Short mmCIF file of C-alpha atoms in Angstrom, two decimals:
data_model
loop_
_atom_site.label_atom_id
_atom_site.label_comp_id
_atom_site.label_asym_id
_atom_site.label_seq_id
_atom_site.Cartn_x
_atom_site.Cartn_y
_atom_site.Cartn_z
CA UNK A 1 21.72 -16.54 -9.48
CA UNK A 2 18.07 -17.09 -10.86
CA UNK A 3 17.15 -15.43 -13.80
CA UNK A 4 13.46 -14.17 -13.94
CA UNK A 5 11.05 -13.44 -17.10
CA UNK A 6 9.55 -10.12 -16.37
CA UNK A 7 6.70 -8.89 -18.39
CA UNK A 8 7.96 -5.83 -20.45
CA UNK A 9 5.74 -4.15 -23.51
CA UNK A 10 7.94 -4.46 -26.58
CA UNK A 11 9.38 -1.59 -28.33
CA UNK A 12 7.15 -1.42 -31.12
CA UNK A 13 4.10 -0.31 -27.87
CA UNK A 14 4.23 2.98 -26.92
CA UNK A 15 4.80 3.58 -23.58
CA UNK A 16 2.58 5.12 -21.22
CA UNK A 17 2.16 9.10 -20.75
CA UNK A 18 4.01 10.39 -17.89
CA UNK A 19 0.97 11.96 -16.69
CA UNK A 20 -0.77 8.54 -17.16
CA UNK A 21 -2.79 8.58 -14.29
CA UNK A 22 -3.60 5.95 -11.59
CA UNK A 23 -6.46 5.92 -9.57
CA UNK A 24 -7.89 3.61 -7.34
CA UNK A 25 -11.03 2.07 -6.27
CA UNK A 26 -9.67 -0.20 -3.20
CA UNK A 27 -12.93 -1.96 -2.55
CA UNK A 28 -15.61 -1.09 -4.52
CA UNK A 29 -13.93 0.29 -7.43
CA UNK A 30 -13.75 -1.21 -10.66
CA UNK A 31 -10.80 -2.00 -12.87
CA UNK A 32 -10.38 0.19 -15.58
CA UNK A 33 -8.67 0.14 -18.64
CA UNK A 34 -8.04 -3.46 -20.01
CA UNK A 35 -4.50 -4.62 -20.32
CA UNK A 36 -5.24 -7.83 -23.31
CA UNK A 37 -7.87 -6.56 -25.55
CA UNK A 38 -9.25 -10.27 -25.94
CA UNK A 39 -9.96 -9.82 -22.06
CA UNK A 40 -13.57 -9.08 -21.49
CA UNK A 41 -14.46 -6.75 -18.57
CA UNK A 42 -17.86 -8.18 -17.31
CA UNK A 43 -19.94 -6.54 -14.28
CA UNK A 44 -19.15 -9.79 -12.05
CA UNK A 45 -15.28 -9.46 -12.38
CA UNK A 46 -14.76 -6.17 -11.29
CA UNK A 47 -12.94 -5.87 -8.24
CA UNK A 48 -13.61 -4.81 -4.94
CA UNK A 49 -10.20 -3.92 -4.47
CA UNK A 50 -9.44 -2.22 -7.35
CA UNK A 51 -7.94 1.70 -7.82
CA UNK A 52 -9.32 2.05 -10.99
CA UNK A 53 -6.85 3.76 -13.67
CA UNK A 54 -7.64 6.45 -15.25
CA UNK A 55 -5.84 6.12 -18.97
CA UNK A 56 -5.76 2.73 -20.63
CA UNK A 57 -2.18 0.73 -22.01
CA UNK A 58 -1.87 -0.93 -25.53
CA UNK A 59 -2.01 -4.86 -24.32
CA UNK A 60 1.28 -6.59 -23.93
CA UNK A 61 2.48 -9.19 -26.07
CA UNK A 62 2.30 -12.78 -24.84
CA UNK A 63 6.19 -13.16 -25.18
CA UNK A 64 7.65 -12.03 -22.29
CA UNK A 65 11.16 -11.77 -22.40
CA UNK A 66 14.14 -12.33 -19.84
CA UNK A 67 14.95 -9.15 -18.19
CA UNK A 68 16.64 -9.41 -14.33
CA UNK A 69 19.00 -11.47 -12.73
CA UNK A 70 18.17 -11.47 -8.90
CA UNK A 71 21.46 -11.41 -7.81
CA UNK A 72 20.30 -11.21 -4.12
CA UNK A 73 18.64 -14.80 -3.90
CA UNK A 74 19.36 -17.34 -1.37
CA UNK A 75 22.41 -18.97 -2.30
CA UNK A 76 22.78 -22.79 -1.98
CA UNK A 77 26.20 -23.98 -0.23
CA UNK A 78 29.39 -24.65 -1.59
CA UNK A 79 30.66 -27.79 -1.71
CA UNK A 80 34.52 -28.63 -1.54
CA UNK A 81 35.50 -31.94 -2.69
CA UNK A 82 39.20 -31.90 -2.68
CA UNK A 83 40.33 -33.94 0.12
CA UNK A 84 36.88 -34.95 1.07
CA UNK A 85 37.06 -31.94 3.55
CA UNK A 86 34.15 -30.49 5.03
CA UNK A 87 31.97 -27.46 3.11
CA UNK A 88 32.36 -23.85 2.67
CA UNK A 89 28.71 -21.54 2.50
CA UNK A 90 28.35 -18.72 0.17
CA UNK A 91 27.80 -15.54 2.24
CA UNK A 92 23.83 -15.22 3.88
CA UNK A 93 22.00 -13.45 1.06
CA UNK A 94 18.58 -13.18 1.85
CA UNK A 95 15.20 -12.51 -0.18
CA UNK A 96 15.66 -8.66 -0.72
CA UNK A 97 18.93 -6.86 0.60
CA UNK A 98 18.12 -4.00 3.56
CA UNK A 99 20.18 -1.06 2.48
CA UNK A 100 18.35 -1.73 -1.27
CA UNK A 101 14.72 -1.67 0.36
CA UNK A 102 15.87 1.77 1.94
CA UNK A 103 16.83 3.30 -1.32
CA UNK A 104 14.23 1.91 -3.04
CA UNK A 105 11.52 3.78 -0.52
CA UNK A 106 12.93 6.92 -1.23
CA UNK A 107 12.68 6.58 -4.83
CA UNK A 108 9.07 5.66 -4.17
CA UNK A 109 8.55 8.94 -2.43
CA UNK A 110 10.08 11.24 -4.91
CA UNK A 111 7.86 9.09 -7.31
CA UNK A 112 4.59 10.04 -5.41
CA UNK A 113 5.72 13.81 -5.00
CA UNK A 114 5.72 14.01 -9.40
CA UNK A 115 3.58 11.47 -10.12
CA UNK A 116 0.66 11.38 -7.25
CA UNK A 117 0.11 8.17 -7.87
CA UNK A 118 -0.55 6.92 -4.46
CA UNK A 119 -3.91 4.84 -5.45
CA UNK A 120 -2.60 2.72 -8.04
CA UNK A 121 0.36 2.03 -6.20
CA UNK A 122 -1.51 0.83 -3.29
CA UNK A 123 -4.05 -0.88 -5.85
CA UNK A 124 -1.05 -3.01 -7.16
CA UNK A 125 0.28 -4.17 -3.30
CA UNK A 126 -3.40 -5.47 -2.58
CA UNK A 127 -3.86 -7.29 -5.92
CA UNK A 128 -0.73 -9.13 -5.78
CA UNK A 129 -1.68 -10.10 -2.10
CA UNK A 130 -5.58 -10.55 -1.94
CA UNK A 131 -5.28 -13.69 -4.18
CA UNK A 132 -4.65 -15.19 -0.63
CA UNK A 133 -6.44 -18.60 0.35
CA UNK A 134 -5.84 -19.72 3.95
CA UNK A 135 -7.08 -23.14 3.07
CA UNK A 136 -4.73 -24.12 1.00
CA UNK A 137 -1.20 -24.25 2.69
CA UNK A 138 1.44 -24.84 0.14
CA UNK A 139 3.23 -21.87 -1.60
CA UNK A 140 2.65 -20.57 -4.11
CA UNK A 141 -0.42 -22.34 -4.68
CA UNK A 142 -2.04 -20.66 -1.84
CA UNK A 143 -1.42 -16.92 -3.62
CA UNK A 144 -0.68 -13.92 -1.53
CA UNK A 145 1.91 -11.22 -1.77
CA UNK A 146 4.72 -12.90 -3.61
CA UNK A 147 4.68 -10.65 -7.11
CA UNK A 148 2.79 -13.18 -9.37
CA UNK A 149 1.11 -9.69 -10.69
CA UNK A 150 4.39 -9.09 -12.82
CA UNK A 151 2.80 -12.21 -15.40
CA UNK A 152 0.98 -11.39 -18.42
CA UNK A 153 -1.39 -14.33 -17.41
CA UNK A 154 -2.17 -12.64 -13.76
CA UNK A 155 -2.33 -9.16 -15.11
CA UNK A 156 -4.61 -10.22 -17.79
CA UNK A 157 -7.39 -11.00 -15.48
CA UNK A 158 -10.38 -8.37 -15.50
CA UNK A 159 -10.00 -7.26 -11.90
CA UNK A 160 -6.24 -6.08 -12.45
CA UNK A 161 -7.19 -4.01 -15.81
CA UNK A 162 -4.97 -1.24 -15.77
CA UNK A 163 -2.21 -2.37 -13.64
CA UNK A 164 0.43 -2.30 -15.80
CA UNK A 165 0.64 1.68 -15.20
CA UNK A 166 1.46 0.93 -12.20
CA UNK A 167 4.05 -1.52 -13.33
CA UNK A 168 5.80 1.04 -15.23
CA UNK A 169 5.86 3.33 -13.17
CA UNK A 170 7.88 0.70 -10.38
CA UNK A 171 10.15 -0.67 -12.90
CA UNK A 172 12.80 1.99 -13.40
CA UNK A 173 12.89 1.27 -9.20
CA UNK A 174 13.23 -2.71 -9.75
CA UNK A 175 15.74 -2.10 -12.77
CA UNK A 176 17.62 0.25 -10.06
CA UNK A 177 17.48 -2.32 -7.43
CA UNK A 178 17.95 -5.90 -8.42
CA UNK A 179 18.34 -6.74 -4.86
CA UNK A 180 14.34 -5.81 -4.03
CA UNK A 181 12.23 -8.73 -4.85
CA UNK A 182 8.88 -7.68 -6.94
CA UNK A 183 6.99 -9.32 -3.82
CA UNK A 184 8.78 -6.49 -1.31
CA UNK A 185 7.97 -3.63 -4.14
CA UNK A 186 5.01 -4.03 -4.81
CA UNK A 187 4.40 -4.00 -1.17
CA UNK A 188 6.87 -1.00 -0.03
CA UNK A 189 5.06 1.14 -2.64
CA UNK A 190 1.54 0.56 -0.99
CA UNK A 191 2.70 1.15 2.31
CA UNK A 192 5.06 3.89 1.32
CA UNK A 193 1.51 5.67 -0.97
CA UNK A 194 -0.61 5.33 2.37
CA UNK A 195 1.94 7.47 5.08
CA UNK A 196 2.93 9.87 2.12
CA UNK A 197 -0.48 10.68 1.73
CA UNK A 198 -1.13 11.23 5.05
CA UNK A 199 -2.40 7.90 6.39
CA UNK A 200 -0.64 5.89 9.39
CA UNK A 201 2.82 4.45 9.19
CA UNK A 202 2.08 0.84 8.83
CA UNK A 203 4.34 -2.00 10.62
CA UNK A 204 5.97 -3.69 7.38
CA UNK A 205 8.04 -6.25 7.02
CA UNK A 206 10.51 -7.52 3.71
CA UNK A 207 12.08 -10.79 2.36
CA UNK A 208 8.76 -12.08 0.86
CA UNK A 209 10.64 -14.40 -1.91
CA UNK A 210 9.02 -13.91 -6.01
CA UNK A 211 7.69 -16.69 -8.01
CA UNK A 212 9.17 -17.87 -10.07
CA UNK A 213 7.12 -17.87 -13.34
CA UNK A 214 3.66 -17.48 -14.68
CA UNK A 215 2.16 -21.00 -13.91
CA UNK A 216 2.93 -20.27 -10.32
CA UNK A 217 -0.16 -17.45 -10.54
CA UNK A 218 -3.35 -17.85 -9.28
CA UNK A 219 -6.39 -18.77 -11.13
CA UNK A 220 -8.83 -15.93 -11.68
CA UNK A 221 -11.89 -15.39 -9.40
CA UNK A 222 -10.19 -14.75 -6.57
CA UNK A 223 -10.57 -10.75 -5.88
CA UNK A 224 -14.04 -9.23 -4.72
CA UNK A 225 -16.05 -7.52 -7.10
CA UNK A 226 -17.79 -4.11 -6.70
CA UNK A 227 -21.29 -4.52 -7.38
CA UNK A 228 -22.58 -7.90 -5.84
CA UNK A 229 -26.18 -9.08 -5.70
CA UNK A 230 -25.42 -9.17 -1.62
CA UNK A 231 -22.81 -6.81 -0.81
CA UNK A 232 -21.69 -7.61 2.32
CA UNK A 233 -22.47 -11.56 2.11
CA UNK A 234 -19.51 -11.30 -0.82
CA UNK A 235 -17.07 -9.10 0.97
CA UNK A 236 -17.56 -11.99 4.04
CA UNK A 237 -16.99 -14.75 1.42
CA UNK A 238 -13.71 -13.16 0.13
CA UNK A 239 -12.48 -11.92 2.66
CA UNK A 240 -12.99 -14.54 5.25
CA UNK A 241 -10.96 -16.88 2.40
CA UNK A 242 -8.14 -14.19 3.36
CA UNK A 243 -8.38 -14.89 7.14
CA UNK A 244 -9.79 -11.20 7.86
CA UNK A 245 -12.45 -10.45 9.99
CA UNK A 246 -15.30 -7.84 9.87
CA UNK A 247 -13.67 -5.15 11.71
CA UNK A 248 -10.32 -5.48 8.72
CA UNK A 249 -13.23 -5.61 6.02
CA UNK A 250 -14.57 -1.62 7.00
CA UNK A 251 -10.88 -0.71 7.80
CA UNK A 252 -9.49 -1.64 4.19
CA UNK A 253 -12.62 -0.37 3.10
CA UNK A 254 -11.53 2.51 4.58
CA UNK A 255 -8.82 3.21 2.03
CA UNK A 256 -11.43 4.00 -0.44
CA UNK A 257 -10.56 7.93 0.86
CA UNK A 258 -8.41 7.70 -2.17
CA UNK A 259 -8.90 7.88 -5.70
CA UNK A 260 -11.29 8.09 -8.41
CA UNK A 261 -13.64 5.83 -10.83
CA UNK A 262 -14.24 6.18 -14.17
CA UNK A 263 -17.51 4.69 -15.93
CA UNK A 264 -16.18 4.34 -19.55
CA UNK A 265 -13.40 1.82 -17.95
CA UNK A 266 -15.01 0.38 -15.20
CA UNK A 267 -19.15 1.18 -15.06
CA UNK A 268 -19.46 2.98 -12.07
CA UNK A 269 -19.37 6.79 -11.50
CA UNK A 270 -19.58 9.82 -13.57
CA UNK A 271 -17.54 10.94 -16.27
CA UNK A 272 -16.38 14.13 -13.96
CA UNK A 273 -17.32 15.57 -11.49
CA UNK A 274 -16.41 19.08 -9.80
CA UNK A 275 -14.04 17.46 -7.97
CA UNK A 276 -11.82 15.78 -10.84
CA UNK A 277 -11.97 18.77 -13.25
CA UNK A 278 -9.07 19.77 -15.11
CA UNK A 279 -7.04 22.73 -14.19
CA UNK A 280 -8.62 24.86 -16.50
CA UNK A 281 -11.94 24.06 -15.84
CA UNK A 282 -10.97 24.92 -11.66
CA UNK A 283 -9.74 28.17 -12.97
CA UNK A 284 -13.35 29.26 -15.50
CA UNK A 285 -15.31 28.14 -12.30
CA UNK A 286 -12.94 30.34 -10.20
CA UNK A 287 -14.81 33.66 -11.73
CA UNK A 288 -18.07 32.64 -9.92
CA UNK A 289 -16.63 30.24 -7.20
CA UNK A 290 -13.98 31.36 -4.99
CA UNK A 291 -13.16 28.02 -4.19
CA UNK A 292 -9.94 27.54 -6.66
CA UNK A 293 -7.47 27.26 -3.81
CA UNK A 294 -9.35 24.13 -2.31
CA UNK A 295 -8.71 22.10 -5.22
CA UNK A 296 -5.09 23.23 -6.02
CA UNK A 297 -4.10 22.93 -2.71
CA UNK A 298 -4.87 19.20 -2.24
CA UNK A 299 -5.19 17.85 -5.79
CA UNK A 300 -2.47 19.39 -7.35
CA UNK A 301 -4.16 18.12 -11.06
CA UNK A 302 -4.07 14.74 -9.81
CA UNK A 303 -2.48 11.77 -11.50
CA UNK A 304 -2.58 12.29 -14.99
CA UNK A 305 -6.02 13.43 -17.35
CA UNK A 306 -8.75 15.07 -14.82
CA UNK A 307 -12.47 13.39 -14.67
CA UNK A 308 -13.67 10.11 -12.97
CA UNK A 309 -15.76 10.31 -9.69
CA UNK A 310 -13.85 10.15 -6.32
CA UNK A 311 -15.27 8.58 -3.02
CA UNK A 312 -14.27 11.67 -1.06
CA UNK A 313 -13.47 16.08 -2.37
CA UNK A 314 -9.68 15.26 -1.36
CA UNK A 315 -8.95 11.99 -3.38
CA UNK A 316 -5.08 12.34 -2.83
CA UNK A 317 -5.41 12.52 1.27
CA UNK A 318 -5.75 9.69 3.53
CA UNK A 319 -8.11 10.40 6.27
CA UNK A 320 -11.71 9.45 7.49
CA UNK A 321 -13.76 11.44 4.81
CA UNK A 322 -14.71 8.46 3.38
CA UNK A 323 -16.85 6.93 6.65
CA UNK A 324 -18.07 10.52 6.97
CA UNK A 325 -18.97 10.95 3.29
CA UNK A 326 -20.89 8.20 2.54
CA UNK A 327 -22.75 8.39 6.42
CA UNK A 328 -23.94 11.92 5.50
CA UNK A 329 -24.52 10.75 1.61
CA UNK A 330 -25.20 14.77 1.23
CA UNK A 331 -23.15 15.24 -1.95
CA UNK A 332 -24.63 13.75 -5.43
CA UNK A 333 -20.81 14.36 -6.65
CA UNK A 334 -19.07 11.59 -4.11
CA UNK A 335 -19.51 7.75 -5.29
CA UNK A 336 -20.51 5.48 -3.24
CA UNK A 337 -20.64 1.84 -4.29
CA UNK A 338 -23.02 -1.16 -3.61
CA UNK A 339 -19.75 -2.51 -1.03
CA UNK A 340 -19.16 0.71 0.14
CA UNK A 341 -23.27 1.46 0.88
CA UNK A 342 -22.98 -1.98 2.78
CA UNK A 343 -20.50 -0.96 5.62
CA UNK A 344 -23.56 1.11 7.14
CA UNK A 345 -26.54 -1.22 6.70
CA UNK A 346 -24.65 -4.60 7.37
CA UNK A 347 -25.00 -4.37 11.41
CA UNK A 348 -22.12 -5.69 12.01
CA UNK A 349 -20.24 -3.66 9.56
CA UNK A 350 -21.97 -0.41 10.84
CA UNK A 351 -20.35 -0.51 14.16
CA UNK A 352 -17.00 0.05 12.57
CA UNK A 353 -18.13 1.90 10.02
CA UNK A 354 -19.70 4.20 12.93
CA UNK A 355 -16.97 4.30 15.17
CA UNK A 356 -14.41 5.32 11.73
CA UNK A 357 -16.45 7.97 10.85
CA UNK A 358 -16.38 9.60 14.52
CA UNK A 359 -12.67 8.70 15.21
CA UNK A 360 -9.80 9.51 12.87
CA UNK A 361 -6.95 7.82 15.45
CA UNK A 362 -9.11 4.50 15.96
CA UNK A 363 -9.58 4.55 12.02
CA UNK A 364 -5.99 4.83 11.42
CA UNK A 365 -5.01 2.39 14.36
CA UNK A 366 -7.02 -0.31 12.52
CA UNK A 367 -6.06 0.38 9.17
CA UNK A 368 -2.48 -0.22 10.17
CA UNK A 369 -2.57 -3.07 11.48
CA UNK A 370 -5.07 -4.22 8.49
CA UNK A 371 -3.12 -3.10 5.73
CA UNK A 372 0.42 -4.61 7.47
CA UNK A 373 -1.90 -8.53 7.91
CA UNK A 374 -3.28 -8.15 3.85
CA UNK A 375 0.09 -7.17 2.84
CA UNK A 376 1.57 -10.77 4.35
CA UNK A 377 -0.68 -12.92 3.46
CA UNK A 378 0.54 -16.12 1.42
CA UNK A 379 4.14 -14.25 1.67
CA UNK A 380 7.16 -16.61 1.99
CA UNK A 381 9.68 -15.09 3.84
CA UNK A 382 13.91 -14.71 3.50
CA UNK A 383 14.70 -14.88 6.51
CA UNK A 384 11.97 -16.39 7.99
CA UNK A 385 11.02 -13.42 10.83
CA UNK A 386 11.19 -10.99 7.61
CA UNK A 387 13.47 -7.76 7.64
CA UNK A 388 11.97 -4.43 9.77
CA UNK A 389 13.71 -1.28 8.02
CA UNK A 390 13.17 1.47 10.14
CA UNK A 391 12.20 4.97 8.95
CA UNK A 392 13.73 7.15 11.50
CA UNK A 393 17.50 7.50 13.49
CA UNK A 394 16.18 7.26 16.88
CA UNK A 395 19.15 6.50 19.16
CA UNK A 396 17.10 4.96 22.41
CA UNK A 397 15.19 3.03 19.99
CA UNK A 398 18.60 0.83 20.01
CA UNK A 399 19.12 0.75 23.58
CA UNK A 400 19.86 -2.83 24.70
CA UNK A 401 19.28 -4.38 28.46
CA UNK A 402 22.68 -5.97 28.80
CA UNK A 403 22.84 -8.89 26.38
CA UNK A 404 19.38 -8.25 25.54
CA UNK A 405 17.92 -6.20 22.22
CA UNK A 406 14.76 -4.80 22.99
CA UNK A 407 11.35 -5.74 21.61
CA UNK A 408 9.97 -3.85 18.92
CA UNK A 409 7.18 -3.19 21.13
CA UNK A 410 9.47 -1.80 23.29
CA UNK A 411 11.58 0.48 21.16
CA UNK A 412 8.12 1.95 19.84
CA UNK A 413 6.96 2.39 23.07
CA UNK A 414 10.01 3.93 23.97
CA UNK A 415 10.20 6.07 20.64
CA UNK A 416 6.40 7.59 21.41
CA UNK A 417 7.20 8.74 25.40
CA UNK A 418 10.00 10.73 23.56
CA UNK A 419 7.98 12.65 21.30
CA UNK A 420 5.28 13.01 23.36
CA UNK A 421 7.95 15.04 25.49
CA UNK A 422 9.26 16.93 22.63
CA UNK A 423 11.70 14.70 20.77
CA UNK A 424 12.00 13.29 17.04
CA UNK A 425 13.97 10.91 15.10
CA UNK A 426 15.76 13.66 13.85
CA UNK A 427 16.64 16.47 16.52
CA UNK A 428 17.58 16.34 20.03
CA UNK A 429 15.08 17.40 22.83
CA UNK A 430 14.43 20.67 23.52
CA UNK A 431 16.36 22.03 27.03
CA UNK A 432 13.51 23.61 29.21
CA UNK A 433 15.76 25.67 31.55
CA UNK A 434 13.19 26.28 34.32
CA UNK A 435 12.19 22.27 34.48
CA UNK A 436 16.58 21.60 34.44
CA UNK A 437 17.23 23.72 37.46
CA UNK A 438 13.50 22.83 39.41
CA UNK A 439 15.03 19.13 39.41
CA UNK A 440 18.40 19.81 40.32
CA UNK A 441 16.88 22.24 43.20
CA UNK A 442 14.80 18.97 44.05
CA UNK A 443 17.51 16.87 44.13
CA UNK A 444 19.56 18.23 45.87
CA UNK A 445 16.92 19.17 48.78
CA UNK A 446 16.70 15.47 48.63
CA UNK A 447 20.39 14.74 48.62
CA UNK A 448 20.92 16.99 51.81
CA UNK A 449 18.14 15.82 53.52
CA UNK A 450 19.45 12.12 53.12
CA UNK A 451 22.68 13.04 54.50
CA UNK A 452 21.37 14.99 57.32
CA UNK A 453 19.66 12.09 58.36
#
């Protein structure tokens, strides 16, 4: 058993409102609040990926103290020395324990139904993996998704200001489940923030194995920052380093549909707009407006105080607004960012960008598969294929041709021609009388015609 130093604010801090909110700026957006006071929060080191929090933290103290034991880490083997005879292993016990990552993804939802705060989760996944440099090949040196974000030393760096909200709100969860690696939580939460919010299910996999301790983090420097002298020259230079191409830079860019920015904490955007007004506020512009219902209905208050600018008028759904928003650039009230102005002047960018903006399904298709290759990147895996937990109870999804188990491939493929007939993971087909007795007329025209031959 390994015991880990987690980062934890000291009695003596005050923790964090309950409404503390947590929004996010994925690629253009600027960090907000700063989490060390001594940390200075300069234009260049914003980051591109960052959901920019909307309420600051008092700074952690730079004593962290020990907190977990991971009781689910790979065990070494057991050696038996009487007699000289042969070994015996500890039972398999691999990064993050299956049934744990389930539970721990419910929690997650039932945390985004009171807390809505889908952007910072998702912020807090792609900072912990978009330290990521292909070109250097040992771990963790080489950064990525393996929860270095949990040090005081990461989390102090400009681009993550604000982070630790999202830290507290995850670590009742880790405290819950010492058998979920930070790596794995950080990750399920993103993943878990995007489909609860609307977006596409995205093809995750678990066992990415923590470091260790805080000289295993990355140096600063290595997220994008918002405002560039050359947009889309810097989003190239970062995230080529990552091993992404231009088509994965628009897609992730694409999560920008989420969240808000705040100028006192980060520079950019206003200090409210119509769309981030308080509740009370919605309901003195209700006299003249009848437009109350629009806001309630889809930002239910948002995460924590109102005000900030959002990217798109629904800043708590996942869809394509954000491609169509800043295309039309009609409304003074929706931010748009140096990075997220260069998707439609780069050329190359601007195909993607066009084709988004046009098509919800190829938007989401991309994004999937985007978000699922940022969110492995650097990752060291326990077992070494990773662990696929499966959202729904679909029977033929477990089908096996004789000795066989299907692909995943195939059990998706199979999964999707039964709903598109009328089936879900969850309730049995629907009998269509008429269709039952036309094939049973058919076949047994054909049965008699067979034997009449």
């Amino acid at each position: 058993q390994m015991a880990e130093r987690v980062l934890l604010t000291p009695p003596s801090l005050p923790l964090p409102s309950q409404h503390s909110p947590t929004t996010m700026a994925l690629l253009g957006g600027a960090a907000s609040a700063r989490v060390i006071p001594s940390a200075s929060l300069s234009a260049s080191s914003r980051s591109f990926f960052s959901f920019s929090s909307s309420s600051s933290l008092q700074c952690l103290r730079s004593s962290p103290r020990i907190s977990h034991l991971f009781l689910n880490q790979r065990r070494a083997e057991v050696r038996v020395s009487s007699g000289g005879y042969g070994t015996v292993s500890a039972p398999k016990s691999f990064a993050s324990d299956p049934d744990q990552l389930k539970s721990a993804r419910e929690d997650i939802k039932e945390l985004l139904r009171s807390k809505f705060c889908h952007p910072i989760l998702i912020r807090l996944g792609w900072h912990d993996a978009g330290t990521y440099n292909k070109n250097i090949e040992e771990w963790p040196q080489r950064g990525g998704a393996n929860g270095s974000l949990r040090f005081e030393i990461e989390l102090k760096h400009a681009a993550n200001a604000g982070l630790v909200n999202a830290l507290k709100l995850l670590q009742p969860i880790k405290d819950k489940y010492s058998g979920v690696t930070y790596a794995d939580l950080f990750q399920l939460a993103g993943a878990t923030a995007v489909e609860e919010a609307g977006g596409p299910q995205i093809p995750m996999k678990y066992g990415r194995v923590d470091v260790s301790g805080p000289e295993q983090c990355p140096e600063e420097g290595r997220l994008p920052d918002a405002g560039p002298p050359s947009p889309a020259d810097h989003l190239r230079q970062v995230f080529y380093r990552m091993g992404l191409n231009d088509k994965e830079i628009v897609a992730l860019s694409g999560a920008h549909t989420l969240g808000r920015s705040r100028p006192d904490r980060s520079g950019w955007g206003k200090p409210e707009t119509k769309y981030t007004l308080s509740i009370m506020e919605l309901l003195e512009l209700n006299k003249t407006a009848g437009n109350l219902h629009v806001f309630l209905t889809l930002q239910k208050d948002g995460p924590g105080a109102p005000g900030g600018q959002s990217w798109t008028a629904q800043w708590l759904k996942f869809d394509n607004s954000y491609f169509k928003d800043i295309k039309e650039k009609k409304d003074e009230d929706l931010l748009v960012l140096p990075t997220d102005a260069a998707l439609f002047e780069d050329p190359s960018f601007k195909v993607y960008a066009e084709k988004y903006a046009e098509d919800q399904e190829a938007f989401f298709k991309d994004y999937a598969e985007a978000h699922a290759k940022l969110s492995n990147l650097g990752a060291k895996f326990d077992p070494p294929e990773g662990i696929v937990i499966g959202a729904e109870k679909f029977v033929a999804a477990k089908y096996s041709s004789g000795k066989r188990e299907l692909s995943e491939a195939m059990k998706q493929k199979i999964r999707a021609e039964y709903e598109a007939v009328g089936g879900s993971p969850d309730k049995p087909l629907q009998s269509n009388y008429f269709l039952n007795i036309m094939i049973i007329v058919a076949v047994l025209a054909l049965l008699t015609s067979l034997l009449g031959s």
